[in-house]
Each structure stands twice: as C-alpha cells, then as structure tokens.
C-alpha cells in the first residue's frame, strides 16, 4: 500500500524515458491534461495516451492564461467522475503543471498527480516541490499565484525527446534556473560544470536533485529554508515587471543574479572573486543576457515604480528592508536584510550597464 496520501510530501519518484514507454504506466481511466502545443509538436503523444483508455484528455493552451479559473474549471469538470483513487496526468510546462496541481488537490479532496514536464523550466523547477497555483484578475490586473496549494506529484516522467522542440530561448531560460541552483548550492558541481558544460539531461538530473534536497528539508515552506531558491529573484521580478513580461522569467532571474552579486559585493558578503567567477560562468554556460539589457530596462523606469515593486517583494524586516539571498561563496548563501540605500548606491552603474 502507498504510505503517502495523495499529494503529501514524498521523496520524488522520477522515471526517465520516452513518453510512449512511460505512458504504459498510466492507470486506465485517468484524467490527462495536455499542453496543446506539445500535443501538436509531438504527434505520437495523444495516441499513446488514448491507448491507456483515459477518462478524458483536456488540452489547454500553454502560457500564463492556462493558470486561470476558467481553465481550472474545465479540468475539474472533466475530472468529475474520477474516483479518489484516480490519477491526474499533467503534460506540459509550468503553467499546465501549476493548474493541474491545483486541480489534483481539489478533485475528490486530492487525487494522485503525475507530472510530465515538457519545458526545461518545468523539468528543473516547477514540476518539483509540490507547489501549484492559479492567477487572479483583480481590477483588470493579473495577480500571479495568489490561489495555490501544495500537492506533491507521486511520480514525474522526464521524457528528454519532448525537449527537442524547445526554442534556444526556452532552453536558456531553464538552464539559468538550473545554474542558479548549482551556483548557490553545490560548489563541487559548479567546478565540474565550469570545466565542462553539462549535457541537457545531466543538467536536468542535477538540478532536480538540488531542488529536491532543499524541498525535503522544508516541504511546506515553513522554516524559510526554501528561500535559497529565490536567489536572483528579487531584482529578477523587478526586471520582469518593468519589461511588461517581455523578458522571460528565466532571463530575468539570470540578470537578477548579477544584481544580487553586486548587492553582495557592496555589502561585503560576496567576495569579489566569487562574484566574478559566478558572473563569468553564467555568461559562458547558460548565456545570461548582458548588463546592457539591465540598463535598457531600468533606465526608463521611474524610481517610484521600482520602490513599489520592491515593496511588493519585501518579505520581512521591521523597517521594511528587502530580504535577499546573497552568495557568500560558491555553493553557500546567506539571507540578508538590504536597506534601500544599498541598491540605490548601485543604481547609477546598473542604469549605465556597467559592473559596479
Ligand atoms: N510551481 C512551482 O514551483 C513553479 C516554479 C517556477 C515557475 N512556476 C510557474 O511556471 C510557469 C512558467 O512555466 P514555463 O516556462 O514552463 O511556461 P509555459 O507552461 O507557459 O510554457 C511556455 C511555452 O512553451 C510551450 N511548450 C511547452 N512545452 C513545449 C515543448 N516541449 N516544445 C515546445 N514548446 C513547448 C508552451 O505551450 C508555452 O507556450 C509560470 O506560470 C510560473 O509561475 C511554478
Ligand atoms: Zn524562478
């Protein structure tokens, strides 16, 4: 008997292989939620699912709009007759994965979830760690992820052939999130990667291992230990917002890491050679965009908008300081409250596109 109730934290159970082979593991009568683009680009996928006599196959258009109550309702309606012992299979990127996670949590108060991440970002990040969420539109503005759950996948299927249709930008995006974990969590792996850049599958395997190591210590985000995964995200979110989300999340995080390294150096937390090493590795490995991109995004942004964005991100601090993850050495970090004077001092360099 499975000792874990559906959705409860469990050590991950990753299966690697072609989708056509792994699909044979799917119990008959399951509910499948599939990214429509993935289904189109991989024409064998739907037939492989149909061979398992699913209750329904719901196709969603991948992208942030998949994380809507409308899409959630569509999935829930298709799963009405799914028994509590049933399985929901999510095939897609982070958006399809997130809405499916919420649906799996709600259907019959929790059914088995199997994740098949099809973007690199989903493979290294969003399909792990139990989180799912949908977005809300408040006064015409989309608020990301306010309605969310923890519901851990019982299995994840990593099917490398599905990554073959990703664009170079999508690959870079996922790689940057993976390198974020390597730089902040594992010095030995970092040294190996710098000597020889990893193949994509190795990067996925390693990043999944690293994220899991963090989540295992704090599966429901109670202790703050998972905060380390936010390395690069404070100013990453700012850049994403001021670009009106034209800059992808992964690219924003890559640039956000450069800015976090600057903050760390300014405060004497990140030693100069460490920051230089990390920055060079991000340029040579995943190919972080350049500082001129930071400048072009920040220069036209009114400072008061930046303050508002940072206020929204501010996690604590009695005086409203920013709480940032800073690198102390390769593979280790420290959470620091950062006063506004700190980033304001770096602002002139950031808007000129030069390293402070
Ligand atoms: N739950 C978590 O812990 C967590 C963590 C990080 C991010 N997220 C969420 O993940 C989402 C972003 O995920 P994403 O980047 O995977 O976005 P996504 O799901 O929107 O996918 C991006 C695009 O790639 C397409 N696509 C998917 N697989 C493909 C493939 N194999 N080949 C070609 N195209 C493919 C999709 O149709 C979509 O257009 C955000 O909503 C974010 O909030 C969640
Ligand atoms: Zn991220």
Short mmCIF file of C-alpha atoms and ligand atoms in Angstrom, two decimals:
data_model
loop_
_atom_site.label_atom_id
_atom_site.label_comp_id
_atom_site.label_asym_id
_atom_site.label_seq_id
_atom_site.Cartn_x
_atom_site.Cartn_y
_atom_site.Cartn_z
CA UNK A 1 0.00 0.00 0.00
CA UNK A 2 1.18 3.51 -0.72
CA UNK A 3 2.13 5.00 2.65
CA UNK A 4 1.56 8.58 1.43
CA UNK A 5 -1.88 10.13 0.98
CA UNK A 6 -2.29 11.74 -2.46
CA UNK A 7 -0.39 15.00 -2.64
CA UNK A 8 1.50 14.61 0.64
CA UNK A 9 5.25 15.16 0.55
CA UNK A 10 7.17 12.11 -0.51
CA UNK A 11 10.67 11.59 -1.86
CA UNK A 12 10.46 12.10 -5.61
CA UNK A 13 9.94 9.20 -7.89
CA UNK A 14 11.45 10.18 -11.23
CA UNK A 15 11.15 7.96 -14.27
CA UNK A 16 13.21 8.71 -17.33
CA UNK A 17 12.43 7.53 -20.83
CA UNK A 18 10.42 8.11 -23.96
CA UNK A 19 6.83 9.15 -23.34
CA UNK A 20 5.47 6.21 -25.35
CA UNK A 21 7.11 3.80 -22.91
CA UNK A 22 6.26 5.64 -19.71
CA UNK A 23 2.63 6.14 -20.78
CA UNK A 24 2.16 2.40 -20.26
CA UNK A 25 2.39 3.12 -16.52
CA UNK A 26 -0.75 5.24 -16.63
CA UNK A 27 -3.72 3.53 -14.98
CA UNK A 28 -6.75 3.18 -17.22
CA UNK A 29 -9.47 5.74 -16.61
CA UNK A 30 -7.06 8.54 -15.69
CA UNK A 31 -7.56 12.20 -16.47
CA UNK A 32 -4.88 13.73 -18.71
CA UNK A 33 -4.22 17.46 -19.04
CA UNK A 34 -2.01 18.22 -22.01
CA UNK A 35 -0.46 21.38 -23.42
CA UNK A 36 -1.99 21.75 -26.87
CA UNK A 37 1.29 22.91 -28.44
CA UNK A 38 3.11 19.90 -27.07
CA UNK A 39 0.42 17.61 -28.44
CA UNK A 40 0.78 19.24 -31.85
CA UNK A 41 4.58 19.13 -31.90
CA UNK A 42 4.71 15.52 -30.68
CA UNK A 43 2.02 13.74 -32.68
CA UNK A 44 2.61 10.35 -31.01
CA UNK A 45 1.67 11.70 -27.61
CA UNK A 46 -2.13 11.70 -27.80
CA UNK A 47 -2.30 8.20 -29.39
CA UNK A 48 -0.03 6.88 -26.60
CA UNK A 49 -2.42 8.37 -24.05
CA UNK A 50 -5.51 7.11 -25.83
CA UNK A 51 -4.08 3.60 -25.68
CA UNK A 52 -4.49 3.86 -21.90
CA UNK A 53 -8.23 4.45 -22.17
CA UNK A 54 -8.26 7.72 -20.24
CA UNK A 55 -11.45 9.16 -18.80
CA UNK A 56 -10.72 12.41 -20.61
CA UNK A 57 -7.89 14.28 -22.28
CA UNK A 58 -8.13 18.03 -21.69
CA UNK A 59 -5.97 20.13 -23.97
CA UNK A 60 -5.02 23.57 -22.69
CA UNK A 61 -3.23 26.36 -24.49
CA UNK A 62 0.05 26.63 -22.59
CA UNK A 63 1.08 30.01 -21.24
CA UNK A 64 0.04 32.12 -18.28
CA UNK A 65 -3.62 32.09 -19.43
CA UNK A 66 -3.71 28.38 -18.55
CA UNK A 67 -3.49 29.38 -14.90
CA UNK A 68 -7.00 30.81 -14.88
CA UNK A 69 -10.13 29.77 -13.03
CA UNK A 70 -11.68 29.09 -16.43
CA UNK A 71 -9.02 26.53 -17.27
CA UNK A 72 -9.17 25.09 -13.76
CA UNK A 73 -12.92 24.67 -14.05
CA UNK A 74 -12.50 22.91 -17.38
CA UNK A 75 -10.10 20.40 -15.82
CA UNK A 76 -12.30 19.89 -12.76
CA UNK A 77 -15.37 19.33 -14.91
CA UNK A 78 -13.53 16.72 -16.98
CA UNK A 79 -12.49 15.00 -13.75
CA UNK A 80 -15.95 14.88 -12.17
CA UNK A 81 -16.22 11.12 -12.41
CA UNK A 82 -12.60 10.44 -11.43
CA UNK A 83 -12.58 8.34 -8.27
CA UNK A 84 -10.48 9.39 -5.30
CA UNK A 85 -8.03 6.64 -6.21
CA UNK A 86 -7.72 8.10 -9.73
CA UNK A 87 -4.75 9.73 -11.39
CA UNK A 88 -4.34 13.13 -12.98
CA UNK A 89 -1.52 13.29 -15.52
CA UNK A 90 -0.15 16.75 -16.37
CA UNK A 91 1.83 17.04 -19.60
CA UNK A 92 3.22 20.49 -20.21
CA UNK A 93 5.28 23.39 -18.97
CA UNK A 94 4.96 25.16 -15.65
CA UNK A 95 1.59 26.68 -16.44
CA UNK A 96 -0.15 23.41 -17.29
CA UNK A 97 1.68 21.81 -14.36
CA UNK A 98 0.56 24.51 -11.93
CA UNK A 99 -3.14 24.47 -12.86
CA UNK A 100 -3.12 20.66 -12.88
CA UNK A 101 -1.57 20.59 -9.43
CA UNK A 102 -4.42 22.73 -8.10
CA UNK A 103 -6.96 20.51 -9.86
CA UNK A 104 -5.38 17.34 -8.45
CA UNK A 105 -5.56 18.88 -4.99
CA UNK A 106 -9.23 19.79 -5.29
CA UNK A 107 -10.66 16.81 -7.14
CA UNK A 108 -12.15 14.44 -4.57
CA UNK A 109 -10.07 16.33 -1.96
CA UNK A 110 -6.90 15.04 -3.57
CA UNK A 111 -6.03 12.55 -6.27
CA UNK A 112 -2.69 11.15 -7.47
CA UNK A 113 -0.70 13.53 -9.61
CA UNK A 114 1.84 12.52 -12.24
CA UNK A 115 3.87 15.32 -13.79
CA UNK A 116 5.39 15.21 -17.24
CA UNK A 117 7.39 18.44 -17.54
CA UNK A 118 7.83 19.44 -21.18
CA UNK A 119 9.77 22.69 -20.78
CA UNK A 120 13.22 22.81 -19.26
CA UNK A 121 11.94 25.26 -16.67
CA UNK A 122 9.26 22.80 -15.62
CA UNK A 123 11.78 19.95 -15.58
CA UNK A 124 14.31 21.72 -13.37
CA UNK A 125 11.95 23.78 -11.27
CA UNK A 126 8.16 23.96 -11.37
CA UNK A 127 7.31 20.25 -11.56
CA UNK A 128 9.19 19.68 -8.31
CA UNK A 129 8.48 20.91 -4.85
CA UNK A 130 4.74 20.42 -4.66
CA UNK A 131 3.53 23.91 -5.50
CA UNK A 132 0.69 24.71 -7.84
CA UNK A 133 -1.30 27.90 -8.25
CA UNK A 134 -3.69 29.81 -10.43
CA UNK A 135 -3.75 33.55 -11.13
CA UNK A 136 -6.44 36.06 -10.21
CA UNK A 137 -7.56 39.09 -12.14
CA UNK A 138 -8.24 41.96 -9.76
CA UNK A 139 -9.42 45.27 -11.20
CA UNK A 140 -8.17 44.22 -14.60
CA UNK A 141 -4.69 43.37 -13.33
CA UNK A 142 -3.39 39.81 -13.29
CA UNK A 143 -2.03 38.84 -9.88
CA UNK A 144 0.24 35.82 -10.17
CA UNK A 145 -0.21 32.77 -7.98
CA UNK A 146 -2.40 34.05 -5.12
CA UNK A 147 -4.55 30.91 -5.08
CA UNK A 148 -2.25 27.99 -4.56
CA UNK A 149 -1.74 24.63 -2.93
CA UNK A 150 0.93 22.17 -2.01
CA UNK A 151 0.26 18.87 -3.72
CA UNK A 152 3.26 16.71 -4.44
CA UNK A 153 3.45 14.59 -7.55
CA UNK A 154 3.57 10.88 -6.93
CA UNK A 155 5.71 10.40 -10.00
CA UNK A 156 7.41 12.57 -12.57
CA UNK A 157 8.23 11.33 -16.02
CA UNK A 158 11.16 13.05 -17.65
CA UNK A 159 10.99 12.42 -21.38
CA UNK A 160 14.03 14.08 -22.99
CA UNK A 161 12.66 13.74 -26.52
CA UNK A 162 9.98 16.30 -25.59
CA UNK A 163 12.64 18.96 -25.04
CA UNK A 164 13.76 18.71 -28.69
CA UNK A 165 11.10 21.20 -29.78
CA UNK A 166 12.05 23.93 -27.31
CA UNK A 167 13.48 27.16 -28.71
CA UNK A 168 17.02 28.24 -27.77
CA UNK A 169 15.45 30.97 -25.60
CA UNK A 170 13.40 28.39 -23.71
CA UNK A 171 16.48 26.24 -23.20
CA UNK A 172 18.45 29.23 -21.91
CA UNK A 173 15.63 30.12 -19.55
CA UNK A 174 15.52 26.70 -17.92
CA UNK A 175 19.30 26.47 -17.85
CA UNK A 176 19.57 29.74 -15.94
CA UNK A 177 17.23 28.46 -13.21
CA UNK A 178 19.29 25.27 -13.07
CA UNK A 179 22.60 27.16 -12.85
CA UNK A 180 21.03 29.32 -10.10
CA UNK A 181 20.79 26.17 -8.00
CA UNK A 182 24.27 24.96 -8.88
CA UNK A 183 25.92 28.31 -8.04
CA UNK A 184 24.05 28.72 -4.77
CA UNK A 185 24.01 25.13 -3.55
CA UNK A 186 26.85 22.98 -4.88
CA UNK A 187 30.45 24.15 -5.23
CA UNK A 188 31.84 20.81 -6.45
CA UNK A 189 29.25 20.56 -9.18
CA UNK A 190 29.89 24.18 -10.15
CA UNK A 191 33.60 23.44 -10.65
CA UNK A 192 32.77 20.44 -12.81
CA UNK A 193 30.32 22.47 -14.90
CA UNK A 194 32.86 25.23 -15.44
CA UNK A 195 35.44 22.70 -16.66
CA UNK A 196 32.93 21.01 -18.93
CA UNK A 197 29.40 22.33 -19.57
CA UNK A 198 26.85 19.61 -18.85
CA UNK A 199 24.63 17.95 -21.43
CA UNK A 200 20.99 18.94 -21.07
CA UNK A 201 19.91 15.67 -19.44
CA UNK A 202 22.66 15.89 -16.87
CA UNK A 203 21.70 19.48 -16.08
CA UNK A 204 18.09 18.40 -15.52
CA UNK A 205 19.07 15.46 -13.32
CA UNK A 206 21.43 17.55 -11.20
CA UNK A 207 19.06 20.50 -10.82
CA UNK A 208 16.21 18.20 -9.80
CA UNK A 209 18.47 16.63 -7.21
CA UNK A 210 19.46 20.02 -5.83
CA UNK A 211 15.91 21.37 -5.64
CA UNK A 212 14.74 18.16 -4.01
CA UNK A 213 17.48 18.40 -1.38
CA UNK A 214 16.13 21.82 -0.39
CA UNK A 215 12.43 20.87 -0.52
CA UNK A 216 12.98 17.72 1.53
CA UNK A 217 14.15 19.88 4.43
CA UNK A 218 11.14 22.19 4.21
CA UNK A 219 8.42 20.53 2.11
CA UNK A 220 5.68 23.02 3.07
CA UNK A 221 7.80 26.16 3.26
CA UNK A 222 7.50 26.58 6.99
CA UNK A 223 11.07 27.19 8.02
CA UNK A 224 12.32 29.61 5.39
CA UNK A 225 14.91 27.11 4.17
CA UNK A 226 13.43 27.15 0.68
CA UNK A 227 14.17 30.84 0.43
CA UNK A 228 17.56 29.98 -1.07
CA UNK A 229 15.70 29.03 -4.26
CA UNK A 230 14.82 32.73 -4.62
CA UNK A 231 18.44 33.63 -5.35
CA UNK A 232 18.31 36.21 -8.15
CA UNK A 233 14.56 36.60 -7.91
CA UNK A 234 14.29 39.93 -6.02
CA UNK A 235 15.60 42.09 -8.85
CA UNK A 236 14.63 39.40 -11.35
CA UNK A 237 10.98 40.12 -10.60
CA UNK A 238 11.60 43.85 -10.94
CA UNK A 239 13.16 43.37 -14.39
CA UNK A 240 10.37 41.03 -15.46
CA UNK A 241 7.78 43.62 -14.42
CA UNK A 242 9.40 46.69 -15.95
CA UNK A 243 9.76 44.75 -19.22
CA UNK A 244 5.99 44.13 -19.04
CA UNK A 245 6.86 40.43 -19.02
CA UNK A 246 8.57 40.63 -22.42
CA UNK A 247 11.72 39.47 -20.67
CA UNK A 248 11.23 35.82 -19.82
CA UNK A 249 11.29 34.74 -16.18
CA UNK A 250 14.49 32.72 -16.59
CA UNK A 251 16.32 35.54 -18.35
CA UNK A 252 15.13 37.93 -15.64
CA UNK A 253 16.44 35.60 -12.94
CA UNK A 254 19.80 35.34 -14.73
CA UNK A 255 20.13 39.13 -14.71
CA UNK A 256 18.71 39.24 -11.17
CA UNK A 257 21.59 37.02 -10.07
CA UNK A 258 24.11 39.52 -11.47
CA UNK A 259 22.43 42.27 -9.47
CA UNK A 260 22.32 40.11 -6.33
CA UNK A 261 26.05 39.54 -6.75
CA UNK A 262 26.54 43.32 -6.93
CA UNK A 263 24.50 43.81 -3.76
CA UNK A 264 26.51 41.07 -2.06
CA UNK A 265 29.81 42.67 -3.06
CA UNK A 266 28.64 46.11 -1.96
CA UNK A 267 27.77 44.75 1.48
CA UNK A 268 30.98 42.74 1.74
CA UNK A 269 29.01 39.49 1.83
CA UNK A 270 30.04 38.19 -1.58
CA UNK A 271 33.82 38.21 -2.12
CA UNK A 272 34.85 39.88 -5.39
CA UNK A 273 36.48 36.77 -6.95
CA UNK A 274 33.39 34.69 -6.18
CA UNK A 275 31.10 37.21 -7.83
CA UNK A 276 33.40 37.41 -10.86
CA UNK A 277 33.52 33.62 -11.15
CA UNK A 278 29.74 33.27 -10.92
CA UNK A 279 29.15 36.02 -13.47
CA UNK A 280 31.63 34.53 -15.94
CA UNK A 281 30.11 31.07 -15.52
CA UNK A 282 26.61 32.39 -16.21
CA UNK A 283 27.85 34.07 -19.37
CA UNK A 284 29.77 31.06 -20.67
CA UNK A 285 27.36 28.34 -19.53
CA UNK A 286 23.67 29.16 -19.92
CA UNK A 287 24.42 32.52 -21.61
CA UNK A 288 22.97 35.14 -19.30
CA UNK A 289 21.92 38.29 -21.16
CA UNK A 290 24.25 41.24 -20.73
CA UNK A 291 24.22 44.15 -18.34
CA UNK A 292 23.25 46.48 -21.19
CA UNK A 293 19.89 44.70 -21.07
CA UNK A 294 19.53 45.58 -17.39
CA UNK A 295 20.34 49.20 -18.22
CA UNK A 296 17.87 49.41 -21.09
CA UNK A 297 15.10 48.10 -18.82
CA UNK A 298 15.92 50.13 -15.71
CA UNK A 299 16.84 53.47 -17.31
CA UNK A 300 13.32 54.42 -18.41
CA UNK A 301 11.66 53.02 -15.26
CA UNK A 302 10.57 55.66 -12.72
CA UNK A 303 12.30 55.04 -9.41
CA UNK A 304 8.99 55.18 -7.56
CA UNK A 305 7.78 52.20 -9.63
CA UNK A 306 10.88 50.26 -8.62
CA UNK A 307 10.20 51.06 -4.97
CA UNK A 308 6.60 49.86 -5.34
CA UNK A 309 7.76 46.64 -6.99
CA UNK A 310 10.35 46.01 -4.30
CA UNK A 311 7.79 46.77 -1.59
CA UNK A 312 5.58 44.04 -3.02
CA UNK A 313 8.53 41.64 -2.88
CA UNK A 314 9.62 42.63 0.57
CA UNK A 315 9.37 39.57 2.72
CA UNK A 316 10.13 40.99 6.16
CA UNK A 317 12.28 43.41 8.06
CA UNK A 318 10.88 45.65 10.79
CA UNK A 319 11.90 48.76 8.85
CA UNK A 320 10.69 47.29 5.60
CA UNK A 321 14.07 46.17 4.34
CA UNK A 322 14.37 43.89 1.40
CA UNK A 323 15.20 40.36 2.37
CA UNK A 324 17.65 39.00 -0.19
CA UNK A 325 19.54 35.77 -0.73
CA UNK A 326 23.21 36.66 -1.17
CA UNK A 327 26.10 34.47 -2.15
CA UNK A 328 28.82 34.04 0.49
CA UNK A 329 30.84 31.51 -1.51
CA UNK A 330 30.08 29.26 -4.44
CA UNK A 331 27.54 26.79 -3.04
CA UNK A 332 26.56 28.81 0.00
CA UNK A 333 24.27 31.72 0.71
CA UNK A 334 23.06 33.97 3.45
CA UNK A 335 19.76 35.78 3.79
CA UNK A 336 20.30 39.47 4.48
CA UNK A 337 18.06 42.45 5.03
CA UNK A 338 19.09 45.02 2.48
CA UNK A 339 18.44 48.70 3.11
CA UNK A 340 17.23 50.89 0.22
CA UNK A 341 20.48 52.91 0.31
CA UNK A 342 22.33 49.81 -0.81
CA UNK A 343 20.60 49.25 -4.10
CA UNK A 344 20.26 52.98 -4.67
CA UNK A 345 24.04 53.26 -4.48
CA UNK A 346 24.34 50.66 -7.23
CA UNK A 347 21.62 52.22 -9.38
CA UNK A 348 23.89 54.56 -11.42
CA UNK A 349 26.04 51.61 -12.54
CA UNK A 350 23.03 49.42 -13.26
CA UNK A 351 21.41 52.07 -15.45
CA UNK A 352 24.72 52.59 -17.30
CA UNK A 353 25.05 48.85 -17.91
CA UNK A 354 28.39 48.57 -16.16
CA UNK A 355 29.56 46.35 -13.35
CA UNK A 356 29.68 48.48 -10.18
N1 LIG B 1 5.11 25.51 -9.08
C1 LIG B 1 6.32 26.00 -8.97
O1 LIG B 1 7.06 25.70 -8.05
C2 LIG B 1 6.81 26.94 -10.03
C3 LIG B 1 8.15 27.27 -10.10
C4 LIG B 1 8.58 28.09 -11.13
C5 LIG B 1 7.67 28.58 -12.06
N2 LIG B 1 6.36 28.24 -11.95
C6 LIG B 1 5.37 28.70 -12.94
O2 LIG B 1 5.69 28.11 -14.19
C7 LIG B 1 5.17 28.92 -15.22
C8 LIG B 1 6.20 29.01 -16.32
O3 LIG B 1 6.48 27.74 -16.81
P1 LIG B 1 7.00 27.51 -18.30
O4 LIG B 1 8.13 28.42 -18.57
O5 LIG B 1 7.19 26.06 -18.49
O6 LIG B 1 5.82 28.13 -19.15
P2 LIG B 1 4.64 27.53 -20.04
O7 LIG B 1 3.96 26.40 -19.42
O8 LIG B 1 3.82 28.73 -20.38
O9 LIG B 1 5.39 27.07 -21.34
C9 LIG B 1 5.99 28.04 -22.17
C10 LIG B 1 5.60 27.84 -23.62
O10 LIG B 1 6.24 26.68 -24.10
C11 LIG B 1 5.31 25.84 -24.77
N3 LIG B 1 5.84 24.48 -24.63
C12 LIG B 1 5.72 23.63 -23.58
N4 LIG B 1 6.42 22.52 -23.81
C13 LIG B 1 6.99 22.65 -25.02
C14 LIG B 1 7.82 21.82 -25.81
N5 LIG B 1 8.24 20.64 -25.36
N6 LIG B 1 8.21 22.28 -27.01
C15 LIG B 1 7.81 23.48 -27.47
N7 LIG B 1 7.03 24.31 -26.77
C16 LIG B 1 6.63 23.89 -25.55
C17 LIG B 1 4.00 26.13 -24.09
O11 LIG B 1 2.92 25.81 -24.92
C18 LIG B 1 4.11 27.62 -23.83
O12 LIG B 1 3.73 28.35 -24.96
C19 LIG B 1 4.81 30.25 -14.60
O13 LIG B 1 3.42 30.37 -14.53
C20 LIG B 1 5.39 30.18 -13.20
O14 LIG B 1 4.63 30.87 -12.25
C21 LIG B 1 5.92 27.43 -10.97
ZN1 LIG B 2 12.20 31.26 -10.85
#
